[in-house]
Amino acid sequence: MSSELQHLPPGVVAYLDALGRRGADPKALHSEFLAHLDMISEWITNLSDYTIDDTEAGQFANVRALLESTRSSAEEVAWGEQLPLLRRDLYPMFSMMDHVNKRREVATYSSQPAVNDFILCGAAYLQKRAPWEAVERRLDKLENYLNHLEAGLESVVHRLKPEVSEGAGTAIDAMRDAIDALTAGQSDDLVKSALGTLSESAQIIQLLIDWKRQDEERFRADHSRFLVPAAGPALESFLEYVDGVERGAWKAAVEPLVQETLPLMRSEWTAIRRRLFMDPDQREAMWAEMDAAMDNLEGAVEDLLNTGIGEEDALNGFEEAAEHLSAQFHQLSALTLPYSHLYGSEPGELLEGIFGALGGSVPVVRLKEIKAPGPVSLFIEQYAVDGDWDHLFRAGFTLLTHYPPPPPIEEPEQPRWNCPFCKAANEVGGLSCSGCGAAAPLPAAVATAD
C-alpha cells in the first residue's frame, strides 16, 4: 500500500514488542536481535565497497553511526529504558538502508539485477569510487547468474527459432568473454569496453527473459480451471500431460508437483492468509478447511504413483482434490472483504500497519500511533497486551466494515454502431471503423459533436 510507514525485519520487531509488552521476556530475544545487527553490519560491508555518489557515501556513514548507537543501547542500557532509544535510531537507519537498496535496484544499465550491480560497481571503479577488489567480489555472483541464464535457455530452446536461441547463446558467450577480460591491472579503456559489452549483451538476453515471462503469463491465462495460488496452472497442465500417457511415465510429471508446486502452494497460502479479512467467527473454520483440502490434494498426488491404486481411481482422486481445493479458494474469495479502495488513504495506512504487525514488520508501539476508529483501536490495544493475532484479524475486519468500498459508478451507455463488414462495435461519431477501417455509415458519421 502507498504510505510512508517504515517496515522493520521481523526479528527486530519481535524484540521491540517484547520490550514494550508487560510480562514478555526480551532477554530471550536479545541474542537474536544482536544477530540482526550483525546482518546489518554485513550489509554495510557488502554494499559500501562502492558508492554511486557522495550522497550515498554519506548514507552509508550515517547507517554505520546509527548501527553503533543501536548496538550500544541494546548492550548497555537497562531493559526498561531501551525501547525509545532503539526506536530513535532504528527507524532512520532502516529508512536509509531502504533508500540505498531502492537506488541500487533502479535498472541504470540493465533490468537484470546481477548485471546492473556489476556494471554500477565497474562504473564506480572508473570514477575512483571503488577499489578493484569490489569488482572482483562480484565476479562469482555474475558468473553464477550466467549459468542460471544458460540453464533457462536450455529449457526453452526447443520452442525458439534457431536464430533466436543462437543469438542468445552468442550474447551469453560475449558476456563470459567480457568477464574473463576483467583482470587486475587492466586499463580503464579495456574495463569500459568490457562493461559496454556486458550491457549490450544483457539487452539481447533481456528479450529472451521478457519472452519467457510473457510465455509464463500466457500459460497461466490458458490454465485457469483451478483457482489455487501458485499451483492451479500446473495442476491443470498435469491432467493434460497424462491424458493418453502410460502410467509408467507419470513420475517425471509428478515429481515437480511434489518438489516445487505443492511447497509453493503452501508458502503462498501462508503469505496471503495474513492479508485476508473475513468474519472472525468464520476464519478459523475456513482456515482449517483450506488446510484439510491441501492435505487432501497432497495425498492425491502421492496416490498417483501408488501402484496399489488403480490408474483411473488415482486420476479421479487427483482431479476431485484439485477441484475441491479450487472451490475452497473461490469460497474464501467470496467471504473476504475488499480493501484496494483504501490505498493511499488514512485508513489505508492503518490497514498497512495491521498487515505489517501480522507479518512481523511493524511493532505494536508503532501500530498504536496510527489513528484508528474506536472499535479498531480497542482490538489493537488488546493485541498490545497479549500479542494474540486474533485481535489483529478482528481489527482489520472491523476497519474494512467501517470503510466499505464505494458503490460502483454506472457509466452512461455510449451510442454505438456495428460495422457492416467486420461487425466491430464503434462509438457514434467516428468517421471509420476501428476494426477494419471501413468508412462509417452516414448516420453514424454525421453524429459527431459540433
Coordinates of C-alpha atoms in Angstrom, one line a residue:
M1 CA 0.0 0.0 0.0
S2 CA 1.2 3.5 -0.7
S3 CA 2.0 5.0 2.7
E4 CA 5.3 6.1 4.2
L5 CA 5.1 3.5 7.0
Q6 CA 8.6 2.2 7.7
H7 CA 8.8 -1.6 8.0
L8 CA 11.5 -3.4 10.0
P9 CA 12.8 -7.0 10.0
P10 CA 10.7 -9.5 12.0
G11 CA 13.5 -10.3 14.4
V12 CA 13.9 -6.6 15.3
V13 CA 10.1 -6.2 15.7
A14 CA 9.8 -9.2 18.0
Y15 CA 12.5 -7.7 20.3
L16 CA 10.8 -4.3 20.3
D17 CA 7.4 -5.9 21.1
A18 CA 9.0 -7.8 23.9
L19 CA 10.5 -4.6 25.4
G20 CA 7.1 -2.9 25.3
R21 CA 4.8 -5.8 26.4
R22 CA 4.3 -6.4 30.1
G23 CA 5.2 -9.9 31.1
A24 CA 7.3 -10.6 28.0
D25 CA 10.9 -11.7 28.2
P26 CA 13.1 -9.5 25.9
K27 CA 16.2 -11.2 27.3
A28 CA 15.2 -14.4 25.5
L29 CA 15.2 -12.5 22.2
H30 CA 18.3 -10.4 22.9
S31 CA 20.8 -12.6 21.1
E32 CA 18.6 -12.8 18.0
F33 CA 18.3 -9.1 18.0
L34 CA 22.1 -8.7 18.1
A35 CA 22.4 -11.2 15.3
H36 CA 20.2 -8.9 13.2
L37 CA 22.5 -6.1 14.0
D38 CA 25.4 -8.3 12.7
M39 CA 23.5 -8.8 9.5
I40 CA 23.2 -5.0 9.1
S41 CA 27.0 -4.8 9.5
E42 CA 27.4 -7.4 6.8
W43 CA 25.0 -5.4 4.6
I44 CA 27.2 -2.4 5.0
T45 CA 30.4 -4.4 4.2
N46 CA 28.9 -5.9 1.1
L47 CA 27.3 -2.8 -0.4
S48 CA 29.5 0.0 0.7
D49 CA 32.6 -1.2 -1.1
Y50 CA 31.5 1.1 -3.9
T51 CA 29.3 4.2 -3.9
I52 CA 27.3 5.8 -6.6
D53 CA 27.8 9.4 -5.4
D54 CA 28.6 11.5 -2.3
T55 CA 25.0 11.3 -1.1
E56 CA 25.1 7.5 -1.0
A57 CA 28.5 7.6 0.8
G58 CA 27.0 9.9 3.4
Q59 CA 24.1 7.5 3.9
F60 CA 26.5 4.6 4.5
A61 CA 28.3 6.7 7.1
N62 CA 25.0 7.5 8.8
V63 CA 23.9 3.9 8.8
R64 CA 27.2 2.9 10.5
A65 CA 26.8 5.6 13.2
L66 CA 23.2 4.6 13.8
L67 CA 24.1 0.9 14.0
E68 CA 26.8 1.6 16.6
S69 CA 24.3 3.7 18.6
T70 CA 21.7 0.9 18.4
R71 CA 24.2 -1.7 19.5
S72 CA 25.2 0.4 22.4
S73 CA 21.6 0.9 23.5
A74 CA 20.9 -2.9 23.2
E75 CA 24.0 -3.9 25.2
E76 CA 24.5 -1.2 27.8
V77 CA 21.1 0.3 28.6
A78 CA 18.7 -1.3 31.1
W79 CA 15.8 -3.3 29.6
G80 CA 13.1 -0.9 30.7
E81 CA 14.9 2.1 29.1
Q82 CA 15.9 0.6 25.7
L83 CA 12.7 1.0 23.7
P84 CA 12.6 4.8 23.0
L85 CA 16.4 4.8 22.3
L86 CA 16.2 1.9 19.8
R87 CA 13.2 3.4 18.0
R88 CA 15.1 6.7 17.7
D89 CA 17.9 5.0 15.8
L90 CA 16.3 2.0 14.1
Y91 CA 13.8 3.9 12.0
P92 CA 16.2 6.4 10.3
M93 CA 18.7 3.6 9.9
F94 CA 16.4 1.2 8.1
S95 CA 14.9 4.2 6.1
M96 CA 18.4 5.0 4.8
M97 CA 19.1 1.3 4.0
D98 CA 15.9 1.1 2.1
H99 CA 16.8 4.2 0.1
V100 CA 20.2 2.8 -0.8
N101 CA 18.6 -0.5 -1.8
K102 CA 16.0 1.2 -4.0
R103 CA 18.6 3.3 -5.8
R104 CA 20.7 0.2 -6.4
E105 CA 17.6 -1.6 -7.8
V106 CA 17.0 1.0 -10.5
A107 CA 17.9 -0.5 -13.8
T108 CA 20.5 2.0 -14.7
Y109 CA 22.4 -0.3 -17.0
S110 CA 20.3 -3.5 -17.1
S111 CA 17.0 -4.9 -15.9
Q112 CA 18.9 -7.9 -14.6
P113 CA 20.0 -7.1 -11.0
A114 CA 23.3 -9.1 -11.1
V115 CA 24.4 -7.4 -14.3
N116 CA 23.2 -4.0 -13.2
D117 CA 25.0 -4.2 -9.8
F118 CA 28.2 -5.4 -11.5
I119 CA 28.2 -2.5 -14.1
L120 CA 27.4 0.0 -11.4
C121 CA 30.4 -1.2 -9.4
G122 CA 32.6 -1.1 -12.6
A123 CA 31.4 2.4 -13.3
A124 CA 32.2 3.4 -9.7
Y125 CA 35.7 1.9 -10.1
L126 CA 36.3 4.0 -13.2
Q127 CA 35.2 7.1 -11.2
K128 CA 37.6 6.2 -8.4
R129 CA 34.7 5.4 -6.1
A130 CA 35.5 1.7 -5.7
P131 CA 38.7 -0.4 -5.3
W132 CA 39.3 -3.2 -7.9
E133 CA 38.5 -5.8 -5.1
A134 CA 34.9 -4.6 -5.1
V135 CA 34.6 -5.6 -8.8
E136 CA 36.3 -8.9 -8.2
R137 CA 33.9 -9.7 -5.3
R138 CA 31.0 -9.5 -7.8
L139 CA 32.5 -11.8 -10.5
D140 CA 31.3 -15.1 -8.9
K141 CA 27.8 -13.7 -8.5
L142 CA 27.7 -12.7 -12.1
E143 CA 29.1 -16.0 -13.3
N144 CA 26.5 -17.9 -11.3
Y145 CA 23.8 -15.7 -12.9
L146 CA 25.1 -16.6 -16.4
N147 CA 25.0 -20.3 -15.5
H148 CA 21.4 -19.8 -14.5
L149 CA 20.7 -18.0 -17.8
E150 CA 22.2 -20.8 -19.8
A151 CA 20.0 -23.3 -17.9
G152 CA 16.9 -21.2 -18.6
L153 CA 17.8 -21.0 -22.3
E154 CA 18.2 -24.8 -22.5
S155 CA 14.7 -25.3 -21.0
V156 CA 13.0 -23.3 -23.8
V157 CA 15.4 -23.7 -26.7
H158 CA 13.2 -26.3 -28.4
R159 CA 10.5 -23.7 -28.7
L160 CA 12.6 -20.9 -30.1
K161 CA 13.6 -20.2 -33.7
P162 CA 17.2 -21.3 -34.2
E163 CA 18.3 -17.7 -34.9
V164 CA 16.8 -16.6 -31.6
S165 CA 18.5 -19.3 -29.5
E166 CA 21.8 -18.8 -31.3
G167 CA 21.7 -15.1 -30.7
A168 CA 21.0 -15.6 -27.0
G169 CA 23.9 -18.1 -26.8
T170 CA 26.2 -15.7 -28.6
A171 CA 25.2 -12.9 -26.1
I172 CA 26.0 -15.1 -23.1
D173 CA 29.3 -16.1 -24.7
A174 CA 30.1 -12.4 -25.2
M175 CA 29.3 -11.7 -21.5
R176 CA 31.6 -14.5 -20.4
D177 CA 34.4 -13.2 -22.6
A178 CA 33.9 -9.7 -21.1
I179 CA 34.2 -11.2 -17.6
D180 CA 37.4 -13.1 -18.5
A181 CA 38.8 -9.8 -19.8
L182 CA 38.3 -8.1 -16.5
T183 CA 41.5 -8.8 -14.6
A184 CA 43.5 -6.7 -12.2
G185 CA 45.8 -4.1 -13.9
Q186 CA 43.7 -3.6 -17.0
S187 CA 43.5 -0.1 -18.4
D188 CA 40.4 2.0 -17.9
D189 CA 39.6 1.8 -21.6
L190 CA 39.6 -2.0 -21.5
V191 CA 37.4 -2.0 -18.4
K192 CA 35.0 0.4 -20.0
S193 CA 34.9 -1.7 -23.2
A194 CA 34.1 -4.9 -21.2
L195 CA 31.3 -3.2 -19.2
G196 CA 29.9 -1.9 -22.5
T197 CA 29.9 -5.5 -23.9
L198 CA 28.1 -6.7 -20.8
S199 CA 25.4 -4.0 -21.1
E200 CA 24.8 -4.6 -24.8
S201 CA 24.7 -8.4 -24.5
A202 CA 22.4 -8.2 -21.5
Q203 CA 19.9 -6.2 -23.7
I204 CA 19.8 -9.1 -26.1
I205 CA 19.3 -11.6 -23.3
Q206 CA 16.5 -9.3 -21.9
L207 CA 14.5 -10.0 -25.0
L208 CA 14.6 -13.7 -24.1
I209 CA 13.8 -13.0 -20.5
D210 CA 10.8 -10.9 -21.4
W211 CA 9.6 -13.6 -23.9
K212 CA 9.8 -16.3 -21.2
R213 CA 7.9 -14.1 -18.7
Q214 CA 5.2 -13.4 -21.2
D215 CA 5.1 -17.1 -22.1
E216 CA 4.5 -17.9 -18.4
E217 CA 1.7 -15.4 -18.3
R218 CA 0.1 -16.9 -21.3
F219 CA 0.4 -20.3 -19.7
R220 CA -1.3 -19.1 -16.6
A221 CA -4.1 -17.4 -18.6
D222 CA -4.6 -20.6 -20.6
H223 CA -4.8 -22.8 -17.5
S224 CA -7.3 -21.1 -15.2
R225 CA -9.5 -24.0 -14.3
F226 CA -8.3 -24.3 -10.7
L227 CA -8.2 -21.2 -8.5
V228 CA -5.2 -22.4 -6.4
P229 CA -2.4 -19.9 -5.8
A230 CA 1.0 -20.8 -7.3
A231 CA -0.3 -24.2 -8.3
G232 CA -3.5 -24.0 -10.3
P233 CA -1.9 -23.9 -13.8
A234 CA 0.5 -26.7 -13.0
L235 CA -2.3 -28.9 -11.7
E236 CA -4.3 -28.4 -14.9
S237 CA -1.3 -28.9 -17.1
F238 CA -0.6 -32.3 -15.3
L239 CA -4.0 -33.5 -16.3
E240 CA -3.3 -32.5 -19.9
Y241 CA 0.0 -34.3 -19.8
V242 CA -1.2 -37.7 -18.5
D243 CA -4.1 -37.8 -21.0
G244 CA -3.1 -40.9 -23.1
V245 CA 0.3 -41.3 -21.4
E246 CA 1.3 -44.6 -19.9
R247 CA 1.3 -44.5 -16.1
G248 CA 5.0 -45.6 -16.1
A249 CA 5.8 -42.1 -17.5
W250 CA 3.9 -40.2 -14.9
K251 CA 6.8 -39.9 -12.4
A252 CA 8.6 -37.2 -14.4
A253 CA 5.5 -35.0 -14.2
V254 CA 4.6 -35.9 -10.6
E255 CA 8.0 -35.1 -9.1
P256 CA 7.8 -31.4 -10.0
L257 CA 4.4 -31.2 -8.3
V258 CA 5.8 -32.8 -5.1
Q259 CA 9.1 -30.9 -5.0
E260 CA 8.1 -27.5 -6.4
T261 CA 4.4 -26.9 -7.0
L262 CA 2.9 -28.1 -3.7
P263 CA 5.5 -26.4 -1.5
L264 CA 5.0 -23.2 -3.4
M265 CA 1.2 -23.5 -2.8
R266 CA 1.8 -23.9 0.9
S267 CA 4.2 -21.0 1.0
E268 CA 1.8 -18.7 -0.9
W269 CA -1.1 -19.7 1.3
T270 CA 0.9 -18.8 4.4
A271 CA 1.7 -15.4 2.9
I272 CA -1.7 -14.4 1.6
R273 CA -3.8 -15.5 4.5
R274 CA -2.3 -12.8 6.6
R275 CA -3.8 -10.3 4.3
L276 CA -7.4 -11.7 4.1
F277 CA -10.1 -10.4 6.5
M278 CA -13.4 -12.1 6.9
D279 CA -16.0 -12.6 9.6
P280 CA -13.7 -13.5 12.6
D281 CA -16.2 -16.2 13.7
Q282 CA -15.7 -18.0 10.3
R283 CA -12.0 -17.5 9.9
E284 CA -10.6 -20.4 12.0
A285 CA -13.1 -22.9 10.5
M286 CA -12.3 -21.6 6.9
W287 CA -8.5 -21.9 7.5
A288 CA -9.0 -25.5 8.8
E289 CA -11.0 -26.4 5.7
M290 CA -8.3 -24.9 3.5
D291 CA -5.5 -26.9 5.3
A292 CA -7.6 -30.1 5.1
A293 CA -8.2 -29.5 1.3
M294 CA -4.4 -29.0 0.8
D295 CA -3.6 -32.2 2.8
N296 CA -6.2 -34.0 0.6
L297 CA -4.5 -32.7 -2.6
E298 CA -1.0 -33.7 -1.4
G299 CA -2.3 -37.2 -0.6
A300 CA -3.9 -37.4 -4.0
V301 CA -0.6 -36.5 -5.7
E302 CA 1.2 -39.2 -3.7
D303 CA -1.5 -41.7 -4.8
L304 CA -0.7 -41.0 -8.5
L305 CA 2.5 -43.1 -8.0
N306 CA 0.9 -45.7 -5.7
T307 CA 0.5 -48.8 -7.9
G308 CA -1.9 -50.2 -5.3
I309 CA -4.4 -47.7 -6.5
G310 CA -5.9 -48.1 -10.0
E311 CA -4.9 -45.6 -12.6
E312 CA -8.4 -44.3 -13.1
D313 CA -9.1 -44.0 -9.4
A314 CA -5.8 -42.2 -8.9
L315 CA -6.5 -39.7 -11.6
N316 CA -10.1 -39.2 -10.5
G317 CA -8.9 -38.7 -6.9
F318 CA -6.4 -36.1 -8.0
E319 CA -8.9 -34.2 -10.2
E320 CA -11.5 -34.2 -7.4
A321 CA -9.0 -33.0 -4.9
A322 CA -7.9 -30.1 -7.2
E323 CA -11.5 -29.2 -7.8
H324 CA -12.3 -29.2 -4.1
L325 CA -9.4 -27.0 -3.2
S326 CA -10.2 -24.6 -6.0
A327 CA -13.8 -24.4 -4.7
Q328 CA -12.5 -23.7 -1.3
F329 CA -10.5 -20.8 -2.6
H330 CA -13.5 -19.5 -4.5
Q331 CA -15.5 -19.6 -1.3
L332 CA -12.6 -17.8 0.5
S333 CA -12.6 -15.1 -2.1
A334 CA -16.3 -14.6 -1.6
L335 CA -16.0 -14.3 2.1
T336 CA -13.0 -11.9 2.1
L337 CA -13.6 -8.2 2.4
P338 CA -12.1 -6.0 -0.4
Y339 CA -9.5 -3.3 0.6
S340 CA -8.0 -1.9 -2.6
H341 CA -10.2 1.2 -2.3
L342 CA -8.3 2.2 0.8
Y343 CA -4.9 2.6 -1.0
G344 CA -3.3 6.0 -0.4
S345 CA -5.8 7.0 2.3
E346 CA -5.5 7.4 6.1
P347 CA -7.4 4.2 6.8
G348 CA -5.2 2.5 4.2
E349 CA -2.1 3.4 6.3
L350 CA -3.8 1.8 9.4
L351 CA -4.5 -1.3 7.3
E352 CA -0.9 -1.5 6.2
G353 CA 0.1 -1.2 9.8
I354 CA -2.2 -4.2 10.7
F355 CA -0.7 -6.1 7.7
G356 CA 2.8 -5.3 9.0
A357 CA 2.0 -6.4 12.5
L358 CA 0.7 -9.7 11.2
G359 CA 3.8 -10.1 9.0
G360 CA 6.2 -9.1 11.8
S361 CA 7.4 -5.9 10.2
V362 CA 5.5 -3.3 12.3
P363 CA 6.0 -3.2 16.1
V364 CA 2.9 -2.7 18.2
V365 CA 4.2 0.5 19.7
R366 CA 4.2 2.0 16.1
L367 CA 0.8 0.5 15.2
K368 CA -0.8 2.2 18.2
E369 CA 0.4 5.5 17.0
I370 CA -1.6 5.3 13.8
K371 CA -5.0 7.0 14.0
A372 CA -7.8 4.4 14.3
P373 CA -11.6 4.3 14.9
G374 CA -12.6 3.4 18.4
P375 CA -13.6 -0.2 17.9
V376 CA -10.4 -0.9 15.8
S377 CA -8.2 0.8 18.4
L378 CA -9.7 -1.4 21.1
F379 CA -8.6 -4.6 19.3
I380 CA -5.2 -3.1 18.8
E381 CA -4.9 -2.3 22.5
Q382 CA -5.9 -5.9 23.2
Y383 CA -3.2 -7.2 20.8
A384 CA -0.6 -4.9 22.6
V385 CA -1.4 -6.7 25.9
D386 CA -1.2 -10.3 24.8
G387 CA 0.2 -10.5 21.3
D388 CA -2.7 -12.7 20.0
W389 CA -3.1 -12.3 16.2
D390 CA -6.9 -12.9 16.5
H391 CA -7.2 -9.3 17.8
L392 CA -5.4 -8.0 14.6
F393 CA -7.7 -10.0 12.3
R394 CA -10.7 -8.6 14.2
A395 CA -9.2 -5.1 13.9
G396 CA -8.8 -5.5 10.1
F397 CA -12.3 -6.9 9.7
T398 CA -13.8 -4.1 11.8
L399 CA -11.8 -1.4 9.8
L400 CA -12.9 -2.8 6.4
T401 CA -16.5 -3.0 7.7
H402 CA -16.2 0.6 8.8
Y403 CA -14.9 1.7 5.4
P404 CA -16.7 -0.3 2.8
P405 CA -15.9 0.2 -0.9
P406 CA -17.9 3.0 -2.6
P407 CA -20.8 1.8 -4.9
P408 CA -19.7 1.3 -8.5
I409 CA -20.2 4.3 -10.8
E410 CA -22.5 3.5 -13.6
E411 CA -21.1 4.9 -16.8
P412 CA -23.8 6.1 -19.2
E413 CA -24.0 3.8 -22.1
Q414 CA -22.5 5.3 -25.2
P415 CA -24.3 5.0 -28.6
R416 CA -22.6 2.6 -30.8
W417 CA -22.8 1.3 -34.4
N418 CA -21.8 -2.0 -35.8
C419 CA -19.6 -2.2 -38.9
P420 CA -21.5 -3.9 -41.7
F421 CA -18.2 -5.5 -42.9
C422 CA -16.3 -6.8 -39.9
K423 CA -19.2 -6.4 -37.3
A424 CA -16.9 -4.5 -34.9
A425 CA -18.7 -2.2 -32.4
N426 CA -17.8 1.5 -32.7
E427 CA -18.7 4.7 -30.9
V428 CA -21.1 7.0 -32.7
G429 CA -19.2 10.0 -34.2
G430 CA -16.2 8.2 -35.6
L431 CA -15.5 8.5 -39.3
S432 CA -14.2 5.0 -39.8
C433 CA -14.4 1.5 -38.3
S434 CA -11.9 0.8 -35.5
G435 CA -11.8 -2.8 -36.6
C436 CA -11.3 -2.7 -40.4
G437 CA -11.0 0.9 -41.3
A438 CA -14.1 1.0 -43.4
A439 CA -16.0 4.3 -43.7
A440 CA -18.8 4.8 -41.1
P441 CA -22.4 4.7 -42.4
L442 CA -23.6 8.3 -42.9
P443 CA -26.0 8.5 -39.9
A444 CA -23.1 7.4 -37.6
A445 CA -20.6 9.8 -39.1
V446 CA -22.7 12.9 -39.0
A447 CA -23.4 12.4 -35.3
T448 CA -20.0 14.0 -34.4
A449 CA -20.0 16.8 -31.9
D450 CA -20.0 20.3 -33.3

